[in-house]
CSV table of C-alpha atoms in Angstrom, one decimal:
chain,number,residue,atom,x,y,z
A,194,MET,CA,-67.2,-32.2,37.9
A,195,SER,CA,-66.1,-35.8,37.3
A,196,ASN,CA,-64.3,-38.0,39.8
A,197,LEU,CA,-61.2,-37.9,37.6
A,198,GLU,CA,-61.2,-34.1,37.6
A,199,ARG,CA,-61.7,-34.0,41.4
A,200,ARG,CA,-58.8,-36.4,41.9
A,201,GLU,CA,-56.6,-34.2,39.6
A,202,ASP,CA,-57.5,-31.1,41.5
A,203,LYS,CA,-56.9,-32.8,44.8
A,204,ASP,CA,-53.5,-34.1,43.6
A,205,LYS,CA,-52.5,-30.7,42.3
A,206,SER,CA,-53.4,-28.9,45.6
A,207,ALA,CA,-51.7,-31.6,47.6
A,208,SER,CA,-48.4,-31.3,45.8
A,209,THR,CA,-48.0,-27.5,46.0
A,210,GLY,CA,-47.1,-27.0,49.6
A,211,TRP,CA,-44.3,-27.5,52.0
A,212,THR,CA,-42.8,-31.0,52.5
A,213,GLY,CA,-40.2,-32.3,54.9
A,214,ILE,CA,-37.6,-32.3,52.2
A,215,LEU,CA,-38.3,-28.7,51.3
A,216,ILE,CA,-38.0,-27.7,54.9
A,217,LEU,CA,-34.8,-29.6,55.3
A,218,ALA,CA,-33.4,-28.0,52.1
A,219,GLY,CA,-34.3,-24.6,53.4
A,220,VAL,CA,-32.8,-25.1,56.9
A,221,ALA,CA,-29.7,-26.9,55.7
A,222,THR,CA,-28.8,-24.3,53.0
A,223,THR,CA,-29.7,-21.3,55.1
A,224,PHE,CA,-27.6,-22.2,58.2
A,225,GLY,CA,-25.0,-24.4,56.5
A,226,ALA,CA,-24.2,-22.3,53.3
A,227,SER,CA,-25.9,-18.9,53.3
A,228,LEU,CA,-25.2,-17.8,56.9
A,229,PRO,CA,-21.4,-18.2,56.5
A,230,VAL,CA,-21.5,-15.7,53.6
A,231,GLY,CA,-23.1,-13.0,55.8
A,232,TYR,CA,-20.9,-14.0,58.7
A,233,ASN,CA,-17.8,-13.2,56.8
A,234,ILE,CA,-19.3,-9.8,55.7
A,235,GLY,CA,-20.1,-8.7,59.2
A,236,VAL,CA,-17.2,-10.2,61.2
A,237,VAL,CA,-14.2,-8.1,60.3
A,238,ASN,CA,-15.2,-4.6,61.2
A,239,THR,CA,-15.0,-4.6,65.0
A,240,PRO,CA,-11.7,-6.5,65.4
A,241,ALA,CA,-10.0,-4.4,62.6
A,242,GLU,CA,-7.5,-2.7,65.0
A,243,ILE,CA,-6.6,-6.0,66.6
A,244,ILE,CA,-5.9,-7.7,63.3
A,245,LYS,CA,-3.9,-4.7,62.1
A,246,GLN,CA,-1.7,-5.1,65.1
A,247,PHE,CA,-1.2,-8.7,64.4
A,248,CYS,CA,-0.2,-7.9,60.8
A,249,ASN,CA,2.3,-5.3,62.0
A,250,GLU,CA,3.9,-7.7,64.5
A,251,SER,CA,4.0,-10.5,61.9
A,252,PHE,CA,5.9,-8.4,59.4
A,253,HIS,CA,8.3,-7.2,62.1
A,254,SER,CA,9.1,-10.6,63.4
A,255,ARG,CA,9.3,-12.4,60.1
A,256,TYR,CA,10.7,-9.7,57.8
A,257,ASP,CA,12.2,-7.2,60.3
A,258,VAL,CA,9.9,-4.5,58.8
A,259,THR,CA,7.8,-2.1,60.7
A,260,LEU,CA,4.8,-1.0,58.7
A,261,THR,CA,4.0,2.7,58.5
A,262,GLU,CA,0.4,3.9,59.1
A,263,SER,CA,-0.2,4.2,55.3
A,264,SER,CA,1.3,0.8,54.6
A,265,LEU,CA,-0.8,-0.8,57.3
A,266,SER,CA,-3.9,0.9,55.9
A,267,ILE,CA,-3.1,-0.5,52.4
A,268,LEU,CA,-2.6,-4.0,53.8
A,269,TRP,CA,-5.9,-3.8,55.7
A,270,SER,CA,-7.7,-2.6,52.6
A,271,SER,CA,-6.3,-5.6,50.7
A,272,ILE,CA,-7.5,-8.0,53.4
A,273,VAL,CA,-11.0,-6.4,53.2
A,274,SER,CA,-11.2,-6.0,49.4
A,275,ILE,CA,-9.7,-9.4,48.5
A,276,PHE,CA,-12.9,-10.9,49.9
A,277,ILE,CA,-14.9,-9.0,47.3
A,278,ILE,CA,-12.5,-10.0,44.5
A,279,GLY,CA,-13.1,-13.6,45.5
A,280,GLY,CA,-16.9,-12.9,45.4
A,281,VAL,CA,-16.7,-11.5,41.9
A,282,THR,CA,-14.6,-14.5,40.8
A,283,GLY,CA,-17.1,-16.9,42.4
A,284,SER,CA,-20.0,-15.2,40.7
A,285,CYS,CA,-18.4,-15.5,37.3
A,286,LEU,CA,-17.8,-19.2,37.9
A,287,GLY,CA,-21.3,-19.8,39.3
A,288,ALA,CA,-22.9,-20.8,36.0
A,289,LEU,CA,-20.1,-23.2,35.1
A,290,VAL,CA,-20.1,-24.9,38.5
A,291,ALA,CA,-23.9,-25.1,38.6
A,292,ASP,CA,-24.1,-26.8,35.2
A,293,ASN,CA,-21.1,-29.1,35.6
A,294,PHE,CA,-21.4,-30.2,39.2
A,295,GLY,CA,-25.2,-29.7,39.6
A,296,ARG,CA,-27.0,-27.3,41.9
A,297,LYS,CA,-26.6,-29.5,45.0
A,298,GLY,CA,-23.1,-30.5,44.0
A,299,GLY,CA,-22.2,-26.9,43.5
A,300,ILE,CA,-23.3,-26.0,47.0
A,301,ILE,CA,-21.3,-28.9,48.5
A,302,LEU,CA,-18.2,-27.7,46.5
A,303,THR,CA,-18.9,-24.2,47.8
A,304,ASN,CA,-19.0,-25.4,51.4
A,305,GLY,CA,-15.7,-27.3,50.8
A,306,VAL,CA,-14.0,-24.0,49.7
A,307,ALA,CA,-15.4,-22.2,52.7
A,308,LEU,CA,-14.3,-24.9,55.1
A,309,LEU,CA,-10.8,-24.7,53.6
A,310,ALA,CA,-10.8,-20.9,54.2
A,311,SER,CA,-11.7,-21.5,57.9
A,312,VAL,CA,-8.7,-23.8,58.2
A,313,PHE,CA,-6.5,-20.9,56.8
A,314,PHE,CA,-8.0,-18.5,59.3
A,315,ILE,CA,-7.5,-20.6,62.4
A,316,SER,CA,-4.0,-21.4,61.3
A,317,SER,CA,-2.9,-17.8,60.5
A,318,PHE,CA,-2.4,-16.7,64.1
A,319,PRO,CA,-0.3,-19.7,65.4
A,320,SER,CA,1.6,-19.6,62.1
A,321,ASN,CA,2.2,-15.9,62.4
A,322,SER,CA,1.2,-15.6,58.7
A,323,VAL,CA,-0.6,-12.7,57.1
A,324,GLU,CA,-0.4,-14.6,53.8
A,325,MET,CA,-2.7,-17.3,55.3
A,326,LEU,CA,-5.1,-14.6,56.4
A,327,LEU,CA,-5.2,-13.2,52.8
A,328,ILE,CA,-5.7,-16.6,51.2
A,329,GLY,CA,-8.5,-17.4,53.7
A,330,ARG,CA,-10.3,-14.1,52.8
A,331,LEU,CA,-9.9,-14.8,49.1
A,332,LEU,CA,-11.3,-18.4,49.4
A,333,VAL,CA,-14.2,-17.4,51.6
A,334,GLY,CA,-15.1,-14.6,49.1
A,335,LEU,CA,-14.9,-17.2,46.3
A,336,SER,CA,-17.3,-19.5,48.2
A,337,GLY,CA,-19.6,-16.5,48.9
A,338,GLY,CA,-19.8,-15.6,45.2
A,339,LEU,CA,-20.6,-19.2,44.3
A,340,ALA,CA,-23.2,-19.5,47.1
A,341,THR,CA,-25.2,-16.4,46.1
A,342,SER,CA,-25.3,-17.6,42.5
A,343,ILE,CA,-26.2,-21.3,43.2
A,344,ILE,CA,-28.3,-21.5,46.4
A,345,PRO,CA,-31.3,-19.3,45.4
A,346,MET,CA,-31.4,-21.2,42.0
A,347,TYR,CA,-31.4,-24.6,43.7
A,348,LEU,CA,-34.1,-23.7,46.2
A,349,ILE,CA,-36.4,-22.1,43.5
A,350,GLU,CA,-36.0,-25.1,41.3
A,351,LEU,CA,-36.9,-27.5,44.1
A,352,ALA,CA,-40.0,-25.6,45.2
A,353,PRO,CA,-43.5,-25.8,43.7
A,354,ILE,CA,-45.0,-22.5,42.5
A,355,LYS,CA,-47.0,-21.9,45.7
A,356,VAL,CA,-44.0,-21.7,48.0
A,357,ARG,CA,-41.4,-20.6,45.5
A,358,GLY,CA,-41.2,-17.0,46.8
A,359,SER,CA,-40.8,-18.2,50.4
A,360,MET,CA,-38.0,-20.5,49.4
A,361,GLY,CA,-36.3,-17.7,47.5
A,362,VAL,CA,-36.2,-15.5,50.6
A,363,LEU,CA,-34.2,-18.1,52.6
A,364,CYS,CA,-30.8,-17.4,51.0
A,365,PRO,CA,-30.9,-13.7,51.8
A,366,LEU,CA,-32.3,-14.5,55.2
A,367,GLY,CA,-29.3,-16.6,55.9
A,368,VAL,CA,-26.9,-13.9,54.7
A,369,THR,CA,-28.7,-11.2,56.8
A,370,PHE,CA,-28.7,-13.4,59.9
A,371,GLY,CA,-25.0,-14.2,59.2
A,372,VAL,CA,-24.1,-10.5,59.2
A,373,LEU,CA,-25.8,-10.1,62.6
A,374,VAL,CA,-24.1,-13.2,64.1
A,375,GLY,CA,-20.8,-11.9,62.9
A,376,GLN,CA,-21.4,-8.5,64.5
A,377,ILE,CA,-22.4,-10.1,67.8
A,378,MET,CA,-19.5,-12.6,67.9
A,379,SER,CA,-17.0,-9.9,67.2
A,380,LEU,CA,-17.9,-7.8,70.2
A,381,ASN,CA,-15.0,-7.4,72.7
A,382,MET,CA,-17.0,-9.2,75.4
A,383,ILE,CA,-17.2,-12.4,73.2
A,384,LEU,CA,-14.4,-13.1,70.7
A,385,GLY,CA,-13.3,-9.7,69.6
A,386,LYS,CA,-10.1,-9.8,71.7
A,387,PRO,CA,-6.4,-10.1,71.0
A,388,GLY,CA,-5.4,-13.7,70.7
A,389,GLU,CA,-8.9,-14.9,69.8
A,390,TRP,CA,-9.6,-13.1,66.5
A,391,HIS,CA,-8.5,-16.2,64.5
A,392,TYR,CA,-11.2,-18.3,66.2
A,393,LEU,CA,-13.7,-15.6,65.5
A,394,LEU,CA,-12.9,-15.6,61.8
A,395,ALA,CA,-13.0,-19.4,61.6
A,396,LEU,CA,-16.1,-20.0,63.7
A,397,TYR,CA,-18.6,-20.4,60.8
A,398,GLY,CA,-16.8,-23.6,59.9
A,399,ILE,CA,-18.7,-25.3,62.7
A,400,LEU,CA,-22.0,-24.7,60.9
A,401,ILE,CA,-20.6,-26.0,57.6
A,402,ILE,CA,-19.4,-29.2,59.3
A,403,LEU,CA,-22.8,-29.6,61.0
A,404,PHE,CA,-25.1,-28.9,58.0
A,405,THR,CA,-23.2,-30.2,55.0
A,406,PRO,CA,-24.1,-33.8,55.7
A,407,PHE,CA,-27.8,-32.9,55.5
A,408,ILE,CA,-27.2,-31.1,52.2
A,409,VAL,CA,-25.5,-34.3,50.8
A,410,LEU,CA,-28.8,-36.1,51.6
A,411,LEU,CA,-30.9,-33.7,49.7
A,412,PRO,CA,-32.2,-34.5,46.2
A,413,GLU,CA,-30.7,-32.8,43.1
A,414,SER,CA,-32.8,-30.2,41.3
A,415,PRO,CA,-35.2,-32.1,39.0
A,416,LYS,CA,-35.0,-29.3,36.4
A,417,TYR,CA,-31.2,-29.6,36.3
A,418,LEU,CA,-31.4,-33.4,35.9
A,419,LEU,CA,-33.9,-33.1,33.0
A,420,ALA,CA,-32.7,-29.9,31.2
A,421,VAL,CA,-28.9,-30.3,31.6
A,422,LYS,CA,-28.3,-34.0,32.3
A,423,LYS,CA,-31.2,-35.2,30.0
A,424,ASP,CA,-32.0,-37.9,32.6
A,425,TYR,CA,-35.8,-38.1,32.7
A,426,ASP,CA,-36.0,-41.0,35.2
A,427,ALA,CA,-33.7,-39.3,37.6
A,428,ALA,CA,-35.6,-36.1,37.3
A,429,ILE,CA,-38.9,-37.7,38.1
A,430,LYS,CA,-37.4,-39.7,41.0
A,431,SER,CA,-36.0,-36.4,42.4
A,432,LEU,CA,-39.4,-34.6,41.9
A,433,CYS,CA,-41.2,-37.5,43.7
A,434,ARG,CA,-38.8,-37.4,46.6
A,435,THR,CA,-39.1,-33.6,46.8
A,436,ARG,CA,-42.9,-33.7,46.9
A,437,GLN,CA,-42.8,-36.9,48.9
A,438,LYS,CA,-45.5,-38.5,46.7
A,439,PRO,CA,-45.5,-41.2,44.0
A,440,ALA,CA,-45.5,-40.1,40.4
A,441,TYR,CA,-49.2,-40.8,39.7
A,442,GLU,CA,-50.1,-38.3,42.5
A,443,ILE,CA,-48.0,-35.4,41.1
A,444,SER,CA,-49.0,-35.6,37.5
A,445,SER,CA,-49.6,-31.8,37.4
A,446,ASP,CA,-46.0,-31.1,38.7
A,447,ILE,CA,-44.6,-33.5,36.2
A,448,SER,CA,-46.5,-31.7,33.4
A,449,ASP,CA,-45.2,-28.4,34.7
A,450,LEU,CA,-41.6,-29.8,34.7
A,451,ARG,CA,-41.9,-31.1,31.1
A,452,GLY,CA,-43.5,-27.8,30.0
A,453,GLU,CA,-40.7,-25.6,31.4
A,454,VAL,CA,-37.8,-27.8,30.4
A,455,GLY,CA,-39.4,-28.5,27.0
A,456,GLU,CA,-39.0,-24.9,26.1
A,457,ASN,CA,-35.2,-25.2,26.6
A,458,ASN,CA,-34.7,-28.8,25.5
A,459,SER,CA,-32.1,-27.9,22.9
A,460,ASP,CA,-28.4,-28.6,22.9
A,461,ASP,CA,-27.6,-24.9,23.0
A,462,LYS,CA,-25.3,-24.0,25.8
A,463,TRP,CA,-26.2,-20.8,27.5
A,464,GLY,CA,-22.9,-19.2,28.6
A,465,LEU,CA,-22.5,-15.7,30.0
A,466,LEU,CA,-21.8,-14.2,26.6
A,467,GLN,CA,-24.8,-15.9,25.0
A,468,VAL,CA,-27.1,-14.6,27.6
A,469,VAL,CA,-25.7,-11.0,27.3
A,470,ARG,CA,-26.1,-11.1,23.5
A,471,SER,CA,-29.6,-12.4,23.5
A,472,ALA,CA,-32.1,-9.7,22.5
A,473,GLU,CA,-35.1,-11.6,24.0
A,474,LEU,CA,-33.3,-11.9,27.4
A,475,ARG,CA,-32.0,-8.3,27.5
A,476,LEU,CA,-34.7,-6.7,29.5
A,477,ALA,CA,-34.9,-9.5,32.0
A,478,LEU,CA,-31.1,-9.5,32.4
A,479,LEU,CA,-31.1,-5.7,32.8
A,480,LEU,CA,-33.7,-6.0,35.6
A,481,VAL,CA,-31.7,-8.7,37.4
A,482,CYS,CA,-28.4,-6.8,37.2
A,483,LEU,CA,-29.9,-3.4,38.2
A,484,MET,CA,-31.8,-5.0,41.1
A,485,GLN,CA,-28.7,-6.8,42.3
A,486,ALA,CA,-26.4,-3.8,41.9
A,487,GLY,CA,-29.1,-1.5,43.3
A,488,GLN,CA,-29.3,-3.5,46.5
A,489,GLN,CA,-25.8,-2.4,47.3
A,490,THR,CA,-25.9,1.1,45.9
A,491,SER,CA,-28.9,1.7,48.1
A,492,GLY,CA,-26.2,2.4,50.7
A,493,ILE,CA,-27.2,-0.3,53.3
A,494,ASN,CA,-23.5,-0.8,54.3
A,495,ALA,CA,-23.0,3.0,54.6
A,496,VAL,CA,-26.1,3.3,56.8
A,497,PHE,CA,-24.7,0.7,59.2
A,498,TYR,CA,-21.4,2.5,59.1
A,499,TYR,CA,-22.9,5.8,60.1
A,500,SER,CA,-25.3,4.2,62.6
A,501,ASN,CA,-22.7,3.9,65.4
A,502,SER,CA,-21.8,7.6,65.3
A,503,ILE,CA,-25.5,8.5,65.1
A,504,PHE,CA,-26.3,6.5,68.2
A,505,ILE,CA,-23.4,8.2,70.1
A,506,LYS,CA,-24.7,11.6,69.1
A,507,ALA,CA,-28.0,10.5,70.7
A,508,ASN,CA,-26.1,10.3,74.0
A,509,LEU,CA,-25.5,6.6,74.0
A,510,SER,CA,-22.2,5.3,75.3
A,511,GLU,CA,-19.8,3.7,72.8
A,512,SER,CA,-20.7,0.2,74.0
A,513,ALA,CA,-24.4,1.0,74.0
A,514,ALA,CA,-24.1,2.4,70.5
A,515,GLU,CA,-22.5,-0.8,69.3
A,516,LEU,CA,-25.5,-2.7,70.8
A,517,ALA,CA,-27.9,-0.3,69.2
A,518,THR,CA,-26.2,-0.9,65.8
A,519,ILE,CA,-26.7,-4.7,66.4
A,520,GLY,CA,-30.4,-3.8,67.3
A,521,ALA,CA,-30.7,-2.3,63.7
A,522,GLY,CA,-29.3,-5.6,62.4
A,523,VAL,CA,-32.0,-7.4,64.4
A,524,VAL,CA,-34.6,-5.3,62.7
A,525,ASN,CA,-33.1,-6.3,59.4
A,526,CYS,CA,-33.3,-10.0,60.4
A,527,VAL,CA,-36.9,-9.7,61.6
A,528,MET,CA,-38.0,-8.2,58.3
A,529,ALA,CA,-36.2,-10.9,56.4
A,530,ILE,CA,-38.2,-13.5,58.4
A,531,LEU,CA,-41.5,-11.6,57.8
A,532,ALA,CA,-40.7,-11.5,54.1
A,533,ILE,CA,-41.2,-15.2,53.9
A,534,PRO,CA,-45.0,-15.1,54.3
A,535,LEU,CA,-45.3,-11.6,52.7
A,536,MET,CA,-43.6,-12.8,49.5
A,537,ALA,CA,-46.2,-15.6,49.2
A,538,ARG,CA,-49.1,-13.3,50.0
A,539,CYS,CA,-48.3,-10.0,48.4
A,540,GLY,CA,-46.1,-10.9,45.4
A,541,ARG,CA,-42.7,-9.6,44.4
A,542,ARG,CA,-43.6,-6.5,42.4
A,543,PRO,CA,-45.6,-4.6,45.1
A,544,LEU,CA,-43.0,-5.4,47.8
A,545,ALA,CA,-40.1,-4.3,45.5
A,546,ILE,CA,-41.9,-1.0,44.7
A,547,VAL,CA,-42.9,-0.2,48.3
A,548,SER,CA,-39.5,-1.1,49.6
A,549,THR,CA,-37.4,0.9,47.1
A,550,ALA,CA,-39.8,4.0,47.3
A,551,SER,CA,-39.8,4.0,51.1
A,552,ALA,CA,-36.1,3.4,51.3
A,553,THR,CA,-35.5,6.4,49.0
A,554,VAL,CA,-37.6,8.7,51.3
A,555,CYS,CA,-35.7,7.4,54.4
A,556,LEU,CA,-32.4,8.1,52.8
A,557,VAL,CA,-33.4,11.7,52.0
A,558,CYS,CA,-34.6,12.1,55.6
A,559,LEU,CA,-31.4,10.5,56.9
A,560,CYS,CA,-29.3,13.1,54.9
A,561,ILE,CA,-31.3,16.0,56.4
A,562,THR,CA,-31.3,14.7,60.0
A,563,ILE,CA,-27.5,13.9,60.0
A,564,ARG,CA,-26.9,17.4,58.6
A,565,LEU,CA,-28.9,19.0,61.3
A,566,ILE,CA,-28.1,16.5,64.1
A,567,ASP,CA,-26.5,19.2,66.4
A,568,SER,CA,-29.2,21.9,65.7
A,569,VAL,CA,-31.9,20.7,68.1
A,570,THR,CA,-32.0,18.2,70.9
A,571,TRP,CA,-34.6,15.9,69.4
A,572,MET,CA,-32.9,15.7,66.0
A,573,PRO,CA,-30.7,12.6,67.0
A,574,LYS,CA,-33.8,10.7,67.9
A,575,LEU,CA,-35.3,11.5,64.5
A,576,CYS,CA,-32.1,10.4,62.9
A,577,ILE,CA,-32.3,7.0,64.7
A,578,ALA,CA,-35.9,6.7,63.5
A,579,ALA,CA,-34.7,7.3,59.9
A,580,VAL,CA,-32.0,4.6,60.3
A,581,LEU,CA,-34.4,2.0,61.7
A,582,LEU,CA,-37.2,2.8,59.2
A,583,TYR,CA,-34.7,2.5,56.3
A,584,VAL,CA,-33.5,-0.9,57.6
A,585,LEU,CA,-37.1,-2.0,58.0
A,586,PHE,CA,-38.1,-1.0,54.4
A,587,TYR,CA,-34.9,-2.4,53.0
A,588,GLY,CA,-35.6,-5.8,54.5
A,589,LEU,CA,-39.1,-5.7,53.1
A,590,GLY,CA,-38.1,-6.2,49.4
A,591,LEU,CA,-34.8,-4.6,48.4
A,592,GLY,CA,-32.9,-7.0,50.6
A,593,PRO,CA,-34.3,-10.4,49.7
A,594,ILE,CA,-35.9,-10.1,46.2
A,595,PRO,CA,-32.8,-9.4,44.1
A,596,TYR,CA,-31.2,-12.6,45.2
A,597,PHE,CA,-33.8,-14.9,43.7
A,598,ILE,CA,-35.6,-12.9,41.1
A,599,ALA,CA,-33.5,-14.2,38.2
A,600,SER,CA,-34.7,-17.7,39.0
A,601,GLU,CA,-38.3,-16.5,38.3
A,602,LEU,CA,-37.5,-14.4,35.3
A,603,PHE,CA,-35.4,-16.9,33.4
A,604,GLU,CA,-36.1,-20.4,32.1
A,605,VAL,CA,-33.8,-23.4,33.0
A,606,GLY,CA,-31.3,-23.0,30.2
A,607,PRO,CA,-30.1,-19.4,30.6
A,608,ARG,CA,-30.9,-19.3,34.4
A,609,PRO,CA,-27.4,-20.2,35.7
A,610,ALA,CA,-25.7,-17.6,33.6
A,611,ALA,CA,-28.3,-15.0,34.6
A,612,MET,CA,-27.9,-15.8,38.3
A,613,ALA,CA,-24.1,-15.6,37.9
A,614,LEU,CA,-24.3,-12.2,36.2
A,615,GLY,CA,-26.7,-10.9,38.8
A,616,SER,CA,-24.5,-12.0,41.6
A,617,LEU,CA,-21.5,-10.4,39.8
A,618,CYS,CA,-23.3,-7.1,39.7
A,619,ASN,CA,-24.1,-7.4,43.4
A,620,TRP,CA,-20.5,-8.0,44.4
A,621,ALA,CA,-19.4,-5.2,42.0
A,622,GLY,CA,-21.9,-2.8,43.6
A,623,ASN,CA,-20.5,-3.8,47.0
A,624,PHE,CA,-17.0,-3.1,45.8
A,625,LEU,CA,-18.0,0.3,44.3
A,626,VAL,CA,-19.7,1.5,47.5
A,627,GLY,CA,-16.8,0.2,49.6
A,628,MET,CA,-14.2,2.0,47.5
A,629,THR,CA,-16.1,5.3,47.0
A,630,PHE,CA,-18.0,5.8,50.3
A,631,PRO,CA,-14.9,6.8,52.4
A,632,LEU,CA,-14.1,9.4,49.8
A,633,LEU,CA,-17.7,10.6,49.6
A,634,GLN,CA,-17.9,10.7,53.4
A,635,SER,CA,-14.8,12.9,53.6
A,636,SER,CA,-15.8,15.2,50.8
A,637,ILE,CA,-19.6,15.7,51.0
A,638,GLY,CA,-20.5,14.0,54.3
A,639,PRO,CA,-24.2,13.2,54.8
A,640,TYR,CA,-25.0,14.4,51.3
A,641,SER,CA,-23.6,11.1,50.1
A,642,PHE,CA,-27.0,9.6,51.1
A,643,LEU,CA,-28.6,11.7,48.4
A,644,LEU,CA,-26.6,9.8,45.8
A,645,PHE,CA,-27.8,6.5,47.4
A,646,ALA,CA,-31.4,7.9,47.4
A,647,THR,CA,-31.1,8.9,43.7
A,648,SER,CA,-29.9,5.4,42.8
A,649,THR,CA,-32.7,3.7,44.8
A,650,GLY,CA,-35.3,6.1,43.4
A,651,CYS,CA,-34.3,5.3,39.8
A,652,LEU,CA,-34.4,1.6,40.6
A,653,CYS,CA,-37.9,2.0,41.9
A,654,LEU,CA,-39.1,3.6,38.7
A,655,PHE,CA,-37.4,0.9,36.6
A,656,ILE,CA,-39.1,-1.8,38.6
A,657,LYS,CA,-42.5,0.0,38.4
A,658,PHE,CA,-42.4,0.2,34.6
A,659,PHE,CA,-40.7,-3.0,33.6
A,660,LEU,CA,-40.9,-5.7,36.4
A,661,PRO,CA,-43.8,-8.1,35.8
A,662,GLU,CA,-45.4,-9.9,38.8
A,663,THR,CA,-43.9,-13.4,39.0
A,664,LYS,CA,-46.0,-14.8,41.8
A,665,GLY,CA,-47.9,-17.9,40.8
A,666,LYS,CA,-46.4,-17.9,37.3
A,667,SER,CA,-44.0,-20.4,35.8
A,668,PRO,CA,-40.7,-19.0,34.2
A,669,VAL,CA,-42.2,-20.0,30.8
A,670,GLU,CA,-45.2,-17.6,31.4
A,671,VAL,CA,-42.9,-14.9,32.6
A,672,ALA,CA,-40.5,-15.2,29.7
A,673,LEU,CA,-43.3,-14.7,27.3
A,674,GLN,CA,-43.9,-11.2,28.7
A,675,PHE,CA,-40.4,-10.2,27.7
A,676,ARG,CA,-40.6,-11.4,24.1
A,677,GLY,CA,-41.6,-7.9,23.0
A,678,GLY,CA,-38.9,-6.2,24.9
A,679,PHE,CA,-39.5,-2.8,26.6
A,680,ARG,CA,-42.9,-2.4,24.9
A,681,VAL,CA,-44.9,-5.2,26.4
A,682,ALA,CA,-43.0,-6.1,29.6
A,683,ARG,CA,-45.6,-4.2,31.8
A,684,ALA,CA,-48.4,-6.4,30.5
């Protein structure tokens, strides 16, 4: 081997690992942008009755109207569901924001919207305004939809191939951790008390204030600068800063950047409709949308909803059951952390298959054990085991992979639209489960978990037959596998 070849191999290996900028990008976006999304998902359940009481008192004092039980339930459903409406809207706008403001600029804009929402939250109680509470929930949902569309794309585009999977896990890790933090902070012993709920809802704003300045200091995505802005010099400068090496030491990375962007270096604009209509992208888009929607229709929120009553049946007190539910959330967070090295070592496809198959089995077991929970004394313990195992296997792949898989299946041009459509399906799945689960629970009880098991099992089969392994491959290489549609995608 010549000295030149040795130097090129050395340069290539030196430029494919973690750098200070990548670590800063991961930490800043995880805690400063992703965590607030999860926080707003997990924070509203525990103080629901307290906030309902505020709404009733507000209407009585301002409009001299006393809300009936049904009217109050409708209002509360509106407060909860308007968050999802905002998320769907944000997902639809994700591609537009990512291409017009940049990936980093889009995250900063997202944080601005979320911070404005926290101002509405903290002002709603002293202003005695339910309207401000509704506006805050709408805005924070909007920022959540934008965040889940843009953040995984930004991190994947910054990362070299070697750590791309680990970087992709960071956004769902932040969301998962945020849900847990929201559940903990909403406990009655902390901020889940009358007169303090508005501080509880607005608390995530502190993280945004602390971490947004670090996000401002991060480089813009080199692929965005080259493919969208057509600014070669800025793209190379950003790449050098991300790798923390001069250009002559990262020649292989520059070649990879040119190769990926070169495939998309036309003036065609990839909007949502263009991506949907493209026959070459259809299978990849179907995978992304089914995985994102399937993450929600796996019933993760329903499992957490049931978990509290399951723990009470196991002779835990109500307060202990709440802590046990939080313990299940801790398991979810631990698995999200373990997914970082596992994603780099095992690949996406095996983890996704094992996760969905195991989750399907756990859901069936959960249905059986809940149905028989009063039949024998040890059945509640088996039911708890089914809950914890389900959460464990969910966090292995079904939780993190759908968030970032579009960034690995799509090239730079159609990527923002594909990410937006995937995020849209995720929020739509969330809305579908949220609207139908109470009806399913009242009509068929634990058998509702068989529907979730069927959905997850079908997703497992679809992944097994059509999802290629993306570990160690560029999006250009992956895209070639989809050129033949359903016939050659397994190759």
